[in-house]
Coordinates of N, CA, C and O in Angstrom, one line a residue:
M18 N -19.0 13.0 -8.8 CA -20.2 12.3 -8.0 C -19.5 11.5 -7.1 O -18.7 10.9 -7.0
N19 N -20.1 11.8 -5.7 CA -19.3 11.0 -4.5 C -20.5 10.2 -4.0 O -21.5 10.2 -4.3
M20 N -20.2 9.7 -2.6 CA -20.8 8.8 -1.8 C -22.1 9.3 -1.2 O -23.4 8.8 -1.4
S21 N -22.0 10.6 -1.0 CA -23.2 11.4 -0.5 C -24.6 11.6 -1.5 O -25.5 11.6 -1.1
H22 N -24.1 11.6 -2.9 CA -25.0 11.6 -3.9 C -25.9 10.5 -3.8 O -27.0 10.2 -4.1
L23 N -25.2 9.2 -3.9 CA -25.9 7.9 -3.9 C -26.6 7.7 -2.5 O -27.9 7.2 -2.5
E24 N -26.3 8.3 -1.3 CA -26.9 8.0 -0.1 C -28.3 8.9 -0.2 O -29.3 8.5 0.1
H25 N -28.0 10.1 -1.0 CA -29.4 10.9 -1.0 C -30.3 10.4 -2.1 O -31.5 10.3 -1.8
V26 N -29.9 9.7 -2.9 CA -30.6 8.9 -3.8 C -31.4 7.8 -3.2 O -32.8 7.8 -3.5
L27 N -30.7 7.1 -2.2 CA -31.6 6.0 -1.8 C -32.4 6.4 -0.6 O -33.5 5.7 -0.6
I28 N -31.9 7.4 0.0 CA -32.9 8.3 1.1 C -34.1 8.6 0.5 O -35.4 8.4 1.0
A29 N -33.9 9.4 -0.7 CA -35.1 10.0 -1.3 C -35.9 9.0 -1.8 O -37.2 9.1 -1.8
L30 N -35.4 7.9 -2.6 CA -36.2 6.9 -3.1 C -37.1 6.1 -2.1 O -38.3 5.7 -2.1
G31 N -36.5 5.8 -0.7 CA -37.0 5.2 0.3 C -38.1 6.1 0.8 O -39.4 5.7 1.1
A32 N -38.0 7.6 0.9 CA -39.0 8.2 1.5 C -40.2 8.4 0.5 O -41.4 8.4 1.0
Q33 N -39.7 8.4 -0.8 CA -40.7 8.5 -1.7 C -41.7 7.1 -1.9 O -42.9 7.3 -1.8
L34 N -41.1 6.0 -1.6 CA -41.8 4.9 -1.8 C -42.9 4.7 -0.3 O -43.9 4.5 -0.3
L35 N -42.3 5.1 0.8 CA -43.1 5.1 2.1 C -44.2 6.2 2.0 O -45.3 5.8 2.6
L36 N -43.8 7.3 1.5 CA -45.0 8.3 1.5 C -46.0 7.8 0.6 O -47.2 8.3 0.6
A37 N -45.6 7.1 -0.5 CA -46.6 6.6 -1.5 C -47.6 5.6 -1.0 O -48.5 5.2 -1.6
L38 N -47.4 5.1 0.0 CA -48.1 4.1 0.7 C -49.3 4.8 1.3 O -50.4 4.2 1.8
L39 N -49.1 5.9 1.6 CA -50.3 6.7 2.3 C -51.6 6.8 1.5 O -51.3 7.1 0.2
P40 N -52.7 7.0 1.9 CA -53.8 7.1 0.8 C -53.6 8.3 0.2 O -53.5 9.2 0.5
R41 N -54.1 8.3 -1.3 CA -54.1 9.2 -2.1 C -52.8 10.1 -2.4 O -53.1 11.4 -2.6
V42 N -51.7 9.5 -2.1 CA -50.6 10.1 -2.4 C -49.8 9.4 -3.3 O -49.3 8.2 -3.4
S43 N -49.8 10.1 -4.6 CA -49.1 9.3 -5.8 C -47.4 9.5 -5.5 O -47.1 10.1 -4.6
L44 N -47.0 8.5 -6.5 CA -45.4 8.7 -6.5 C -44.9 10.1 -6.8 O -43.8 10.5 -6.5
W45 N -45.6 10.7 -7.6 CA -45.1 12.2 -8.1 C -45.2 13.1 -7.0 O -44.3 13.8 -6.7
V46 N -46.1 13.1 -6.0 CA -46.3 13.8 -5.0 C -45.3 13.4 -3.9 O -44.5 14.2 -3.4
S47 N -45.1 12.2 -3.8 CA -44.4 11.7 -2.6 C -42.7 11.9 -3.2 O -41.9 12.2 -2.3
G48 N -42.5 11.5 -4.2 CA -41.1 12.3 -4.8 C -40.9 13.6 -4.6 O -39.6 13.9 -4.4
S49 N -41.6 14.5 -5.0 CA -41.6 16.0 -4.9 C -41.3 16.5 -3.3 O -40.4 17.1 -3.2
L50 N -42.1 15.7 -2.5 CA -41.8 15.8 -1.1 C -40.5 15.6 -0.8 O -39.9 16.1 0.1
A51 N -40.0 14.5 -1.2 CA -38.6 13.8 -0.8 C -37.7 15.0 -1.2 O -36.6 15.2 -0.5
V52 N -37.7 15.3 -2.6 CA -36.6 16.1 -3.2 C -36.6 17.6 -2.3 O -35.7 18.4 -2.2
A53 N -38.0 18.0 -2.1 CA -38.0 19.2 -1.1 C -37.2 19.3 0.0 O -36.6 20.3 0.5
V54 N -37.2 18.3 0.5 CA -36.5 18.2 1.9 C -35.0 18.3 1.4 O -34.3 19.0 2.4
F55 N -34.4 17.7 0.8 CA -33.0 17.9 0.2 C -32.7 19.3 -0.3 O -31.8 20.0 0.1
L56 N -33.7 20.0 -0.7 CA -33.7 21.4 -1.4 C -33.3 22.4 -0.3 O -32.7 23.2 0.0
G57 N -34.3 21.9 0.7 CA -34.4 23.0 1.9 C -33.1 22.8 2.8 O -32.5 23.7 3.2
R58 N -32.9 21.4 2.9 CA -31.4 21.3 3.3 C -30.3 21.9 2.9 O -29.5 22.4 3.7
E59 N -30.1 21.9 1.6 CA -29.1 22.6 0.9 C -29.2 24.0 1.0 O -28.0 24.9 1.4
I60 N -30.3 24.8 1.1 CA -30.4 26.0 1.2 C -30.3 26.3 2.7 O -29.4 27.5 3.0
A61 N -30.5 25.6 3.7 CA -30.1 26.0 5.0 C -28.6 25.8 5.4 O -28.0 26.9 6.0
Q62 N -27.9 25.0 4.6 CA -26.7 25.0 4.9 C -25.8 26.0 4.3 O -24.8 26.5 4.6
H63 N -26.3 26.6 3.0 CA -25.6 27.7 2.5 C -25.8 29.0 3.2 O -25.0 29.6 3.3
E64 N -27.3 29.0 4.1 CA -27.5 30.4 4.6 C -26.3 30.1 6.3 O -25.9 31.2 6.3
Y65 N -26.4 28.8 6.6 CA -25.3 28.6 7.7 C -23.9 29.1 7.3 O -23.3 29.8 8.1
K66 N -23.3 28.6 6.1 CA -22.1 28.9 5.8 C -21.8 30.5 5.7 O -20.8 30.8 5.9
L67 N -22.8 30.9 4.9 CA -22.6 32.3 4.8 C -22.5 33.2 6.0 O -22.1 34.3 6.1
A68 N -23.3 32.8 6.9 CA -23.6 33.6 8.2 C -22.2 33.3 9.0 O -21.6 34.3 9.6
I69 N -21.5 31.9 9.1 CA -20.3 31.8 9.7 C -19.2 32.8 9.0 O -18.4 33.2 9.7
Q70 N -19.2 32.8 7.6 CA -18.3 33.7 7.0 C -18.3 35.3 7.5 O -17.2 35.7 7.4
R71 N -19.5 35.6 7.7 CA -19.7 36.8 8.1 C -19.6 37.2 9.6 O -20.0 38.1 10.1
G72 N -19.1 36.2 10.3 CA -18.8 36.1 11.8 C -20.0 36.0 12.8 O -19.8 36.4 13.9
W73 N -20.8 35.3 12.4 CA -22.1 35.0 13.1 C -21.6 34.1 14.1 O -20.8 33.1 13.9
E74 N -22.1 34.2 15.3 CA -21.9 33.1 16.5 C -23.2 32.9 17.0 O -24.4 33.6 16.8
W75 N -23.4 31.6 17.6 CA -24.6 31.0 18.2 C -25.3 32.2 19.2 O -24.5 32.9 20.0
G76 N -26.4 32.6 19.2 CA -27.4 33.4 19.9 C -27.6 34.7 19.2 O -28.4 35.6 19.8
Q77 N -26.7 35.0 18.0 CA -27.0 36.1 17.5 C -27.9 35.9 16.0 O -28.3 34.8 15.9
T78 N -28.6 36.8 15.6 CA -29.4 37.0 14.6 C -28.4 36.7 13.2 O -27.4 37.4 13.2
Q79 N -28.7 35.7 12.5 CA -27.8 35.7 11.3 C -27.8 36.7 10.5 O -28.9 37.2 9.9
P80 N -26.9 37.0 9.9 CA -26.6 38.1 9.0 C -26.8 37.7 7.7 O -25.9 38.0 6.8
V81 N -27.9 36.9 7.2 CA -28.3 36.7 5.9 C -29.5 37.2 5.5 O -30.4 37.1 6.1
G82 N -29.5 37.7 4.3 CA -30.6 38.3 3.7 C -31.6 37.1 3.2 O -31.4 35.8 3.2
L83 N -33.0 37.7 3.2 CA -33.9 37.0 2.5 C -33.6 36.2 1.1 O -33.0 36.9 0.3
F84 N -33.8 34.9 1.3 CA -33.5 34.2 -0.1 C -32.0 34.2 -0.4 O -31.6 33.6 -1.6
E85 N -31.2 34.6 0.3 CA -29.7 34.4 0.0 C -29.1 33.0 -0.2 O -28.3 33.0 -1.0
G86 N -29.6 32.2 0.7 CA -29.3 31.0 0.6 C -29.5 30.1 -0.6 O -29.0 29.1 -0.9
V87 N -30.6 30.7 -1.3 CA -31.2 30.3 -2.6 C -30.2 30.4 -3.8 O -30.0 29.8 -4.6
Y88 N -29.4 31.7 -3.6 CA -28.8 32.0 -5.0 C -27.3 32.4 -4.6 O -26.5 32.7 -5.5
K89 N -27.0 31.9 -3.4 CA -25.5 32.4 -3.2 C -24.8 31.1 -2.6 O -25.4 30.3 -1.9
G90 N -23.7 30.7 -2.9 CA -22.8 29.7 -2.5 C -23.1 28.4 -2.9 O -22.5 27.2 -2.5
W91 N -23.8 28.1 -4.2 CA -24.0 27.0 -4.8 C -23.0 26.5 -5.6 O -22.2 27.4 -6.3
H92 N -22.5 25.1 -5.6 CA -21.3 24.8 -6.4 C -21.8 23.3 -7.0 O -23.0 22.7 -6.5
L93 N -21.0 22.5 -7.7 CA -21.3 21.4 -8.4 C -21.8 20.4 -7.4 O -22.9 19.6 -7.5
D94 N -21.3 20.2 -6.2 CA -21.5 19.2 -5.2 C -22.9 19.4 -4.7 O -23.5 18.5 -4.4
S95 N -23.1 20.7 -4.1 CA -24.5 21.1 -3.6 C -25.4 20.8 -4.7 O -26.8 20.6 -4.2
V96 N -25.3 21.3 -6.1 CA -26.4 21.0 -6.8 C -26.6 19.6 -7.3 O -27.8 19.1 -7.3
L97 N -25.7 18.8 -7.1 CA -25.7 17.4 -7.4 C -26.4 16.6 -6.1 O -27.1 15.6 -6.3
D98 N -26.3 17.2 -5.0 CA -27.1 16.7 -3.8 C -28.6 16.8 -4.0 O -29.4 16.0 -3.3
V99 N -29.0 17.9 -4.8 CA -30.5 17.7 -4.9 C -30.8 17.3 -6.3 O -31.8 16.8 -6.4
L100 N -30.0 17.5 -7.4 CA -30.5 17.1 -8.5 C -30.3 15.4 -8.7 O -31.2 15.0 -9.4
T101 N -29.5 14.7 -8.3 CA -29.6 13.3 -8.3 C -30.7 12.8 -7.6 O -31.4 11.8 -8.3
P102 N -31.0 13.2 -6.4 CA -32.3 12.5 -5.9 C -33.5 13.0 -6.8 O -34.6 12.1 -7.0
A103 N -33.5 14.3 -7.1 CA -34.8 14.8 -8.0 C -34.9 13.8 -9.3 O -36.0 13.4 -9.7
V104 N -33.7 13.5 -10.0 CA -33.7 12.6 -11.2 C -34.3 11.3 -10.9 O -35.1 10.7 -11.6
A105 N -33.6 10.8 -9.8 CA -34.1 9.3 -9.6 C -35.5 9.3 -8.9 O -35.9 8.4 -9.6
C106 N -35.8 10.1 -8.2 CA -37.6 10.3 -8.1 C -38.3 10.4 -9.3 O -39.3 9.9 -9.3
F107 N -38.1 11.1 -10.2 CA -38.6 11.4 -11.4 C -38.7 10.3 -12.3 O -39.6 9.6 -12.6
L108 N -37.5 9.6 -12.5 CA -37.5 8.3 -13.0 C -38.3 7.2 -12.4 O -39.0 6.5 -13.3
L109 N -38.5 6.9 -11.1 CA -39.3 5.8 -10.7 C -40.5 6.3 -10.8 O -41.5 5.4 -11.2
A110 N -41.2 7.7 -10.6 CA -42.5 7.8 -10.9 C -42.9 7.7 -12.4 O -43.8 7.1 -12.8
L111 N -42.0 8.0 -13.1 CA -42.4 8.1 -14.6 C -42.3 6.3 -15.0 O -43.4 5.9 -15.6
A112 N -41.4 5.7 -14.5 CA -41.3 4.1 -14.9 C -42.6 3.6 -14.4 O -43.1 2.7 -15.1
V113 N -43.1 3.9 -13.2 CA -44.4 3.2 -12.7 C -45.6 3.7 -13.5 O -46.5 3.0 -13.5
S114 N -45.6 4.9 -13.8 CA -46.8 5.5 -14.7 C -46.8 4.8 -16.0 O -48.1 4.5 -16.2
I115 N -45.7 4.6 -16.6 CA -45.7 3.8 -17.9 C -46.0 2.4 -17.6 O -46.9 2.0 -18.7
I116 N -45.5 1.5 -16.8 CA -45.9 0.2 -16.7 C -47.4 0.4 -16.2 O -48.1 -0.7 -16.7
R117 N -47.9 1.1 -15.4 CA -49.3 1.1 -15.1 C -50.2 1.2 -16.6 O -51.2 0.8 -16.6
K118 N -49.8 2.3 -17.4 CA -50.5 2.5 -18.4 C -50.6 1.4 -19.4 O -51.6 0.8 -20.1
R119 N -49.6 0.5 -19.5 CA -49.4 -0.7 -20.3 C -50.1 -1.8 -19.9 O -50.6 -2.7 -20.6
S120 N -50.1 -1.9 -18.5 CA -50.8 -3.0 -17.9 C -52.4 -2.8 -18.2 O -53.1 -3.9 -17.7
Q121 N -53.0 -1.4 -18.4 CA -54.5 -1.3 -18.4 C -55.0 -1.9 -19.6 O -54.7 -2.0 -20.8

C-alpha cells in the first residue's frame, strides 16, 4: 500500500460526504458514485497505457478494443487504487446505517 491509496480514500470519503448533502442522496449512492470515478479513471489509464504500447500517438484513433481496459493491464497497485476507496466508502455507509438504526 502506498500514499496514493490513502489519498484516494480521503478524496472518495470527501466526495461521498459532499454528495450525501444533496437532497435524496444516501451515503450508499454517494459512495458508489465516488468509487465509480476511481474505477473509470483506472480503466482509462489502462486503455491509455495499452495504446502507447501499441505505438499510438496523439491525433490517431487509439488501437484499443472495446472493454480492453477493463480486463488487461491490471496489477495489485491499480486494484488497490479502486478497492481501498470502495472499502472505506462501504464502511462509512455501513457505520452510519448501523448508528441510525440503533438511535431509533
